Coordinates of C-alpha atoms in Angstrom, one line a residue:
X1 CA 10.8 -19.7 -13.6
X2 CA 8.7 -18.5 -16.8
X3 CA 10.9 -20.3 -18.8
X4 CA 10.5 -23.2 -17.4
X5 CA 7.2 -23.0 -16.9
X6 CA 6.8 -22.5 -20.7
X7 CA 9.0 -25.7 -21.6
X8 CA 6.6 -27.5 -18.7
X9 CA 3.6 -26.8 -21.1
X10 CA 5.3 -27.8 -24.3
X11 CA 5.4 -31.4 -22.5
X12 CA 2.5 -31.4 -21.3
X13 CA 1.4 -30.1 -25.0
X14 CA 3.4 -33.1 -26.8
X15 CA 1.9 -35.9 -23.7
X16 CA -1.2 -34.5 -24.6
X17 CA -1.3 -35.1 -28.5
X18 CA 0.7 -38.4 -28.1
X19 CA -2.2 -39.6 -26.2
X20 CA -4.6 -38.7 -28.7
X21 CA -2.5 -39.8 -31.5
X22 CA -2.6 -43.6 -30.0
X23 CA -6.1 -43.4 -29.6
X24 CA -6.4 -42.3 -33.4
X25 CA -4.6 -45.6 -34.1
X26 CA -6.3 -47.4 -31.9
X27 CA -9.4 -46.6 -33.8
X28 CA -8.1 -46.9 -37.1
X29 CA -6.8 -50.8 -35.9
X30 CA -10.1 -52.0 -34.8
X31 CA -12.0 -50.5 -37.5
X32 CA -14.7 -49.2 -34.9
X33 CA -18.0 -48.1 -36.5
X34 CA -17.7 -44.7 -34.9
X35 CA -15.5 -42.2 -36.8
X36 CA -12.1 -40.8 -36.1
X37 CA -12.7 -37.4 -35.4
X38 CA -15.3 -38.4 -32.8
X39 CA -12.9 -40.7 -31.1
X40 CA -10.5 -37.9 -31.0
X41 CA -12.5 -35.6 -30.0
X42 CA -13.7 -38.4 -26.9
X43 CA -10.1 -38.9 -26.1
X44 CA -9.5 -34.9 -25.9
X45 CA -12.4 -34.7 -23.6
X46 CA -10.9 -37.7 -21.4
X47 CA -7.5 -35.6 -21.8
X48 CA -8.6 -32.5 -20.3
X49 CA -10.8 -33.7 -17.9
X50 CA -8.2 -35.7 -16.0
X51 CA -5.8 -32.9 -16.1
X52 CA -7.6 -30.7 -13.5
X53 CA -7.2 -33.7 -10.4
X54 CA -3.5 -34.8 -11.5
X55 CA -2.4 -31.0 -10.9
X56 CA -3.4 -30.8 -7.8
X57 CA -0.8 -33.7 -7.1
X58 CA -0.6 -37.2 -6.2
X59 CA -3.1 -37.8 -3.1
X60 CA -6.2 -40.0 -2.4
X61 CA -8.1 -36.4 -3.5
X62 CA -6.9 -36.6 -6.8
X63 CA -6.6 -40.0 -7.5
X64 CA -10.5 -40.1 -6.7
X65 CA -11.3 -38.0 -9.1
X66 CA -8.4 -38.9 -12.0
X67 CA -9.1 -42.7 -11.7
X68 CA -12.4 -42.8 -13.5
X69 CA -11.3 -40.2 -16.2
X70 CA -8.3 -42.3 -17.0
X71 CA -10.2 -45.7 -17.1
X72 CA -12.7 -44.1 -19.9
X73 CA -9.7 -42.7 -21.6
X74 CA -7.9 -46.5 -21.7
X75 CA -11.4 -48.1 -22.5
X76 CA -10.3 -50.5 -20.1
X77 CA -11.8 -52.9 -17.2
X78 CA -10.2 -51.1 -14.3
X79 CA -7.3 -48.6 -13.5
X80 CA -6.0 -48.5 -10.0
X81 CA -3.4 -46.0 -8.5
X82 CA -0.8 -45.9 -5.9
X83 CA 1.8 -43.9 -4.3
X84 CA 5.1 -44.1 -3.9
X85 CA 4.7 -45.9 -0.6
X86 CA 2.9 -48.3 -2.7
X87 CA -0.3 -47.8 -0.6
X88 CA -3.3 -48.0 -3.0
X89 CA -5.2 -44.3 -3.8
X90 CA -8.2 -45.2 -5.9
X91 CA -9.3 -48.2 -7.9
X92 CA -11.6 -47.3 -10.3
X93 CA -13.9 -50.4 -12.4
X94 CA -14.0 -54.3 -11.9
X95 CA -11.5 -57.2 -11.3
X96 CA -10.7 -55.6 -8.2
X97 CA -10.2 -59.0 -7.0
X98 CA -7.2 -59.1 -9.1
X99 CA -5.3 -56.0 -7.4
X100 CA -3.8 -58.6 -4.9
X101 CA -2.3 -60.5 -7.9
X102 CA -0.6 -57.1 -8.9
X103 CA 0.7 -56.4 -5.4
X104 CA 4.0 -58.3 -6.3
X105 CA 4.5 -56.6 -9.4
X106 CA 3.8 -52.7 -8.2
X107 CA 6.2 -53.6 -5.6
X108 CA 9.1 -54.5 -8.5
X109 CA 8.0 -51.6 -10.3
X110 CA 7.8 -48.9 -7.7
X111 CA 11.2 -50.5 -6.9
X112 CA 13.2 -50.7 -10.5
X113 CA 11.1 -48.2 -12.4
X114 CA 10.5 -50.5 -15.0
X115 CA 6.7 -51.5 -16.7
X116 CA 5.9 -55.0 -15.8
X117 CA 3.1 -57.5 -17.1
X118 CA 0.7 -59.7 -15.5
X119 CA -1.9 -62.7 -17.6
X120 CA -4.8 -64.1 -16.8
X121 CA -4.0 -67.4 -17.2
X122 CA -0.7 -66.9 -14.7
X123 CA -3.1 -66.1 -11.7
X124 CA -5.7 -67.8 -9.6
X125 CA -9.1 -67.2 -10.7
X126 CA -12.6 -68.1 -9.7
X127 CA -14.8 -65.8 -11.1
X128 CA -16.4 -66.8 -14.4
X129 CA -16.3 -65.3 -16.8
X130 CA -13.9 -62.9 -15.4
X131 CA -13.2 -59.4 -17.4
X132 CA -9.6 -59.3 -17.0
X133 CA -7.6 -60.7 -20.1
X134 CA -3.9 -58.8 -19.2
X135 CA -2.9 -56.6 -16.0
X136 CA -0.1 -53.9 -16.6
X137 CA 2.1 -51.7 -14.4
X138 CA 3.7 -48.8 -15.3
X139 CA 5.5 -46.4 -13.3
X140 CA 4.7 -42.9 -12.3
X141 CA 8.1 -40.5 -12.7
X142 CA 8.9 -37.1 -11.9
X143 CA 12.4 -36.1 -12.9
X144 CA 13.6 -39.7 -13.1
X145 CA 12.1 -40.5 -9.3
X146 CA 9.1 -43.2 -9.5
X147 CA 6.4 -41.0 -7.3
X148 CA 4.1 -44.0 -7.7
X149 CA 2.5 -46.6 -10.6
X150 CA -0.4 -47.3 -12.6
X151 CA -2.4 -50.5 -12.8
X152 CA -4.6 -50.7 -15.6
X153 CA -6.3 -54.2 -16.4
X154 CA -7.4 -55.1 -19.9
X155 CA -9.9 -57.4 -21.8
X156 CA -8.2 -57.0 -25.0
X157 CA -4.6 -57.2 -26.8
X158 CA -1.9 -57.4 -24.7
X159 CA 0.5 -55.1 -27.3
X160 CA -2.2 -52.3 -27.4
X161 CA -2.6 -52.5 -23.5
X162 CA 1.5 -51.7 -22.8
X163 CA 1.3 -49.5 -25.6
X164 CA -1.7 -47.4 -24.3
X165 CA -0.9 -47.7 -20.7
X166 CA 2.1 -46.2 -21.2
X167 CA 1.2 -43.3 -22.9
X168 CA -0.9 -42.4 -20.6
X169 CA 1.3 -42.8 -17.4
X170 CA 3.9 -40.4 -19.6
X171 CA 1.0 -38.0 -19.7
X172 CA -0.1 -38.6 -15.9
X173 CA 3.9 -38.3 -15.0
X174 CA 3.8 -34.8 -16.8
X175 CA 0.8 -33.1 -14.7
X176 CA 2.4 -34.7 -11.7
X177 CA 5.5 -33.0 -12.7
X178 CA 3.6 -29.6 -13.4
X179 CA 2.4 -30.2 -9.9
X180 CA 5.6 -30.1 -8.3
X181 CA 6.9 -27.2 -10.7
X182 CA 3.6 -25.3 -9.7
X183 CA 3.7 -26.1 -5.7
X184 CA 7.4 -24.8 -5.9
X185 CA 6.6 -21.5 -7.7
X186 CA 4.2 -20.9 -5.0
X187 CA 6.5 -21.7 -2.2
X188 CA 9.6 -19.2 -4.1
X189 CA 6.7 -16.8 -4.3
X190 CA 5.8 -16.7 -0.9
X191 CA 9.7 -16.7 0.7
X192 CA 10.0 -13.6 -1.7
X193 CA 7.2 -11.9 0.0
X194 CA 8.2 -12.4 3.4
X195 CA 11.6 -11.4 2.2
X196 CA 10.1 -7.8 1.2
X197 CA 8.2 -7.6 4.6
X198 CA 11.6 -8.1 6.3
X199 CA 12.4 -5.5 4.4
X200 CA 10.5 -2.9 5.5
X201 CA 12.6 -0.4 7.1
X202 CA 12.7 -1.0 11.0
X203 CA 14.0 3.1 11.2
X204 CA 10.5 3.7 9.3
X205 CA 8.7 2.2 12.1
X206 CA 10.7 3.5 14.8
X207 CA 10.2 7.0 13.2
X208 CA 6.8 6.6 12.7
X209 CA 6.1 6.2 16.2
X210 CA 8.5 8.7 17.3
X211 CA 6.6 11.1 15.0
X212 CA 3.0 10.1 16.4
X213 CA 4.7 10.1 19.6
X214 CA 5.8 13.9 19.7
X215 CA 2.4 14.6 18.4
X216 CA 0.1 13.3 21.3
X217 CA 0.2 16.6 23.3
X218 CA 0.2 19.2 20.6
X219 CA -2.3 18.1 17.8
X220 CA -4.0 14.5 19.3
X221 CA -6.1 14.5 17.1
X222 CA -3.4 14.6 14.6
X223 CA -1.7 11.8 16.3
X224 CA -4.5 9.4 16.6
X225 CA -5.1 9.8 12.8
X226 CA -1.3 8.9 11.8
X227 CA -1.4 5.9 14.8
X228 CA -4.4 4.5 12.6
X229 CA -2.8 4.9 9.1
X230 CA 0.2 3.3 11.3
X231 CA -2.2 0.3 12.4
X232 CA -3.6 -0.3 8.7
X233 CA -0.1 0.4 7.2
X234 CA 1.4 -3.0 9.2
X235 CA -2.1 -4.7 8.9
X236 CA -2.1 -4.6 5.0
X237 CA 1.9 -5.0 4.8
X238 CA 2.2 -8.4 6.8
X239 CA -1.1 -10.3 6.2
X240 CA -0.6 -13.9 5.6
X241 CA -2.9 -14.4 2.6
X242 CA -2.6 -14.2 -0.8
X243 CA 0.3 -13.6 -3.2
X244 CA -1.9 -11.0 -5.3
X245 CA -3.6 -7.8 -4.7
X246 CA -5.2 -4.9 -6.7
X247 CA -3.7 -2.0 -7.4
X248 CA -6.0 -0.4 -5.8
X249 CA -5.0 -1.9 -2.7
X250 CA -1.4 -1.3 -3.1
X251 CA -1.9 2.3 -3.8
X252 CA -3.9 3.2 -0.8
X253 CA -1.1 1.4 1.3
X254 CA 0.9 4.0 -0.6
X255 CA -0.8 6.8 0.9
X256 CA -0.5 5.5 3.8
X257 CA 3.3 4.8 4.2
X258 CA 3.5 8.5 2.5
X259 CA 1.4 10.1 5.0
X260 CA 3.7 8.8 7.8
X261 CA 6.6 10.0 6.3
X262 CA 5.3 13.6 5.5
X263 CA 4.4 14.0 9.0
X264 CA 7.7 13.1 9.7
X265 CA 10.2 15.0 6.9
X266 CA 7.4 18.0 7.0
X267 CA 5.6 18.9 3.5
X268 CA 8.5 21.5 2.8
X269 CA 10.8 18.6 2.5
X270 CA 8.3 16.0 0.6
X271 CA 6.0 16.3 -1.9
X272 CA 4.2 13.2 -3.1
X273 CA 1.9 13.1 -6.2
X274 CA -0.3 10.6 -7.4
X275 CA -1.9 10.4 -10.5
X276 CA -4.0 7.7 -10.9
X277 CA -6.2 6.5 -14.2
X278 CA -9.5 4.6 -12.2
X279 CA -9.4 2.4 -14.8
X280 CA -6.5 0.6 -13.9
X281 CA -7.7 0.5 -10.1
X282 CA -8.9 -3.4 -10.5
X283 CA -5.6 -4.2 -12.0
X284 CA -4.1 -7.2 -10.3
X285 CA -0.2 -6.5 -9.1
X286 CA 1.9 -9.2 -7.0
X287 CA 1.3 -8.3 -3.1
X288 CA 4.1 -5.4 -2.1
X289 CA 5.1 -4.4 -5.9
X290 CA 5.2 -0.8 -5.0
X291 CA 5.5 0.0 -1.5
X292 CA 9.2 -1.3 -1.9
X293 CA 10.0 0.9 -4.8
X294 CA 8.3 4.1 -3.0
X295 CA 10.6 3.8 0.4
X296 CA 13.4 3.3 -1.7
X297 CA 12.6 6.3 -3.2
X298 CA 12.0 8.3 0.2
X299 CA 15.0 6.6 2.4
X300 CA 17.7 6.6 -0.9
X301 CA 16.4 9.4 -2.9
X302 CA 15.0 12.1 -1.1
X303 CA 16.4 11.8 2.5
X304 CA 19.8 12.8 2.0
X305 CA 19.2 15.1 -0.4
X306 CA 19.2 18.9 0.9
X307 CA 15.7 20.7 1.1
X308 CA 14.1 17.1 0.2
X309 CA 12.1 16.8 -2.9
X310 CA 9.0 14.7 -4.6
X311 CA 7.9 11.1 -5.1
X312 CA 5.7 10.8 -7.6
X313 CA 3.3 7.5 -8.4
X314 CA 1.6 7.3 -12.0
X315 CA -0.4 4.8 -13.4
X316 CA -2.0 5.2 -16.5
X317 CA -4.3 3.0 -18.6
X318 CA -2.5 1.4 -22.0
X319 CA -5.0 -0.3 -23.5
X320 CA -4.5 -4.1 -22.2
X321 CA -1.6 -3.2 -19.7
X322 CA -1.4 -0.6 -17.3
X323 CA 1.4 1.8 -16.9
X324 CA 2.7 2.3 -13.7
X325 CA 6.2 4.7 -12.4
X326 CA 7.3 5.1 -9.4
X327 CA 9.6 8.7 -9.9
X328 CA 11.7 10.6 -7.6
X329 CA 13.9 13.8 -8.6
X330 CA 16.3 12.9 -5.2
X331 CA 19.8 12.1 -5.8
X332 CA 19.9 9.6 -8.2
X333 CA 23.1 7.0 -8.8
X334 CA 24.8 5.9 -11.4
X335 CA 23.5 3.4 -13.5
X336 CA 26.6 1.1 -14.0
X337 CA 26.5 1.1 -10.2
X338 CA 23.1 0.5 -9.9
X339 CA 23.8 -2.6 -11.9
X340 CA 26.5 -4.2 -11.0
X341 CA 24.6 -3.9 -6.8
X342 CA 21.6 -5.6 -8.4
X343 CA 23.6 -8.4 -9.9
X344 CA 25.1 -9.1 -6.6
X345 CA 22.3 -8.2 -4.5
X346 CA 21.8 -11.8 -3.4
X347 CA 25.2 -11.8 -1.6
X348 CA 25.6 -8.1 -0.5
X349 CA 21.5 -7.5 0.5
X350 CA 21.6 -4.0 -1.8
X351 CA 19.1 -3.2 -3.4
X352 CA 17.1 -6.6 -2.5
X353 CA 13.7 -5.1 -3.0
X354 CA 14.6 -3.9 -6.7
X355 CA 15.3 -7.0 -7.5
X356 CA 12.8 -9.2 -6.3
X357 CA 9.8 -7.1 -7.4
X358 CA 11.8 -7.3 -10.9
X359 CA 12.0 -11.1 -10.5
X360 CA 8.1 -11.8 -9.6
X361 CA 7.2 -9.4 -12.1
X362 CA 8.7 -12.1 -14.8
X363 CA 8.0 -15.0 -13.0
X364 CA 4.3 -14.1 -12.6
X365 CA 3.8 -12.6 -15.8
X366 CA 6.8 -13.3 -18.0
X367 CA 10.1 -12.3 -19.7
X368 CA 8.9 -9.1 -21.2
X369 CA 7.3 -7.4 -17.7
X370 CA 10.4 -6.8 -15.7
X371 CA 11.1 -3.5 -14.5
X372 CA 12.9 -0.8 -16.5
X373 CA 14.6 1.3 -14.5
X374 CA 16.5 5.3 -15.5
X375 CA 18.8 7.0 -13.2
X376 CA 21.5 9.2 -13.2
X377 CA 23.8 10.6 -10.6
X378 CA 21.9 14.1 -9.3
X379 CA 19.0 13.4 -11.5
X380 CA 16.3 11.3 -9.4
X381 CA 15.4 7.8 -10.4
X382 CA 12.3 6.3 -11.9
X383 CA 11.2 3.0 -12.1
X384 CA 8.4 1.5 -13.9
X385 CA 6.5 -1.5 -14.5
X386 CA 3.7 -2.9 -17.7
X387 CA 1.1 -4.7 -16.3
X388 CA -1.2 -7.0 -18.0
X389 CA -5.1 -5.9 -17.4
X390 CA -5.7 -9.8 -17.1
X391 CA -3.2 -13.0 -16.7
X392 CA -4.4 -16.6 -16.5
X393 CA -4.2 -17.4 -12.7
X394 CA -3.1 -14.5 -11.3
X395 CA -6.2 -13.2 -8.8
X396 CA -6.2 -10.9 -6.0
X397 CA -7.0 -13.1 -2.6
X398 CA -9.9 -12.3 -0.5
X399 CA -9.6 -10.4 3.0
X400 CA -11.9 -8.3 4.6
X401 CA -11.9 -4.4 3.7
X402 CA -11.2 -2.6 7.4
X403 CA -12.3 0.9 5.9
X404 CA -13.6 2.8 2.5
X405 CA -11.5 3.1 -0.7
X406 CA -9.7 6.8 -0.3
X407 CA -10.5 9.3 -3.3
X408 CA -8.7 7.7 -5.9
X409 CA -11.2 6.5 -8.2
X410 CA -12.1 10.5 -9.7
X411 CA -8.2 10.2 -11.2
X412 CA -6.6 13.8 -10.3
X413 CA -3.1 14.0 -8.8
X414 CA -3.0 14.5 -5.2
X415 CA -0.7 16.3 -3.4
X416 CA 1.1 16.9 0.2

């Protein structure tokens, strides 16, 4: 998905400077008294300013707001734009007693994908003088399907008009096409989180409440302290906003999901440690990066090992990036194992959470941020993570608090 992403913004790059580069010629053609870097530097402005609405997709929304951007980009007498459906979005400037003369040629070119033409002198017209000269179509395409068209109506040459309106509709077609590419991240994004949540161990929360349960009558007090780390445990781990959170956040739900399980194994049996630099506690970290990696460390690594053992969660500041492990000295497994389960995990379920935090770690923030992993049979595992202090787009969502951070902002380890 990074990858593509990256080859989305080259074309978007190239549609970009192809624009401008037309509009450089343009210049140069007409011999315009005003120079070429400031018509360049118009046509950049134009460029960018459209970009925002087409991103959001193709709707009346966006169209509203793209239509007048695009029609100062073109210098032309009107652009109009319309879906698929061939229903009209926005129509932005004059002649818009002309867009009925262009209904027959959308329709052709919503139907064969192909630019089409239309004169002034092959229409009906009783306006005088009327601004249209030339009327063109052009289509709208995302991955070879026409998603809608382009009218843009001219006063000038008919060759610069196709020439123009055609660049443009390439650049148009390539934000829609980020669009899509964006809106489908999003959706991956989101079945991956719910994926993790369906994760979450059903024998944890069965033995969670069997532990709190046994509780009630010999320390209550103790037992109505674990029911509400219980209560903010599933509150934080299967809320339906946002794909982002702080680390902050995903360490205290840490604490949480630990302090259930010591109450259950006992503290002779588990240990947990966390060491934690505050600087790194604003860090943003895809919702559920850790938790996964920490029960996989308690049910796989420290449950069936004899006497039990430690978990311990680090993160450290690294000047832009944090630094953060997740490490157990349970039972470990063999690496070549470990391996070939992850490259199959999408058939046999093993190891399922591994993989997908390894996966949205690279989608979210590229190739180089995927987990790095060292095991070794009888010798524990550790797995850890870089992450970037700050990523273009990538911000924690907003909910509402339910209770004080817990003391990790002084930076000690803690321990059970």
């Amino acid at each position: 998905m990074a990858e593509l992403l990256t080859e989305r913004t080259v074309l978007t790059t190239l549609a970009a400077l192809a624009v401008l580069g037309m509009f450089v010629l343009l210049c140069r053609a007409r011999r315009v008294s005003t120079s070429v870097e400031d018509a360049t530097l118009a046509a950049l402005h134009g460029v960018t300013s459209v970009a925002p609405f087409l991103r959001e997709g193709l709707n009346q929304e966006s169209a509203d707001g793209a239509a007048p951007h695009l029609r100062r980009l073109l210098s032309c007498v009107a652009v109009g734009i319309v879906d698929a459906d061939g229903t009209l979005l926005s129509w932005d400037g004059e002649a818009n007693h002309h867009y009925a003369d262009l209904r027959t040629k959308i329709e052709q070119v919503l139907r064969t994908g192909k630019r089409d033409f239309l004169d002034h002198g092959d229409v009906v017209c009783e306006q005088r003088p009327c601004p249209m000269r030339h009327g063109a179509v052009v289509p709208l395409t995302v991955e070879g399907e026409v998603r809608g068209a382009l009218s843009v109506i001219a006063g000038g040459d008919r060759k610069r008009l196709m020439v123009a309106a055609g660049e443009v509709a390439h650049y148009v077609s390539t934000q829609l096409e980020l669009a899509e590419l964006q809106e489908s991240k999003e959706r991956l994004a989101q079945a991956e989180v719910r994926a993790l949540r369906a994760q979450i161990s059903p024998h944890f929360i069965y033995n969670a409440l069997n532990t709190i349960g046994s509780l009630i009558r010999t320390d209550p007090e103790h037992a109505r302290d674990l029911l509400q780390e219980f209560a903010d445990f599933t509150r934080y781990s299967f809320r339906n906003s946002g794909l982002y959170t702080t680390l902050a956040d995903e360490i205290r739900n840490i604490d949480r999901y630990l302090t259930l399980e010591s109450a259950r194994f006992g503290p002779d049996r588990l240990s947990v440690e966390l060491k934690i630099a505050p600087e790194v506690l604003p860090v943003v970290v895809p919702f559920l990066a850790l938790q996964p990696l920490v029960e996989n460390a308690v049910r796989h690594g420290l449950a069936n090992k004899p006497g039990g053992g430690t978990v311990s969660v680090t993160a450290e500041d690294h000047g832009s990036e944090a630094l953060i492990s997740v490490d157990d000295d349970g039972i470990g497994m063999d690496p070549e194992l470990l391996d070939e389960e992850l490259a199959s995990a999408h058939l046999t379920g093993a190891h399922v959470g591994l993989g997908n935090i390894n996966n949205r770690m690279r989608a979210t923030f590229g190739n180089d941020y995927g987990l790095v992993v060292e095991t070794e049979q009888g010798a524990g595992m550790k797995v850890m993570m870089r992450v970037p202090k700050f990523a273009p787009g990538v911000r924690p969502a907003a909910h509402p608090v339910a209770e004080q951070p817990v003391g990790l902002a002084a930076g000690p380890a803690i321990s059970r």
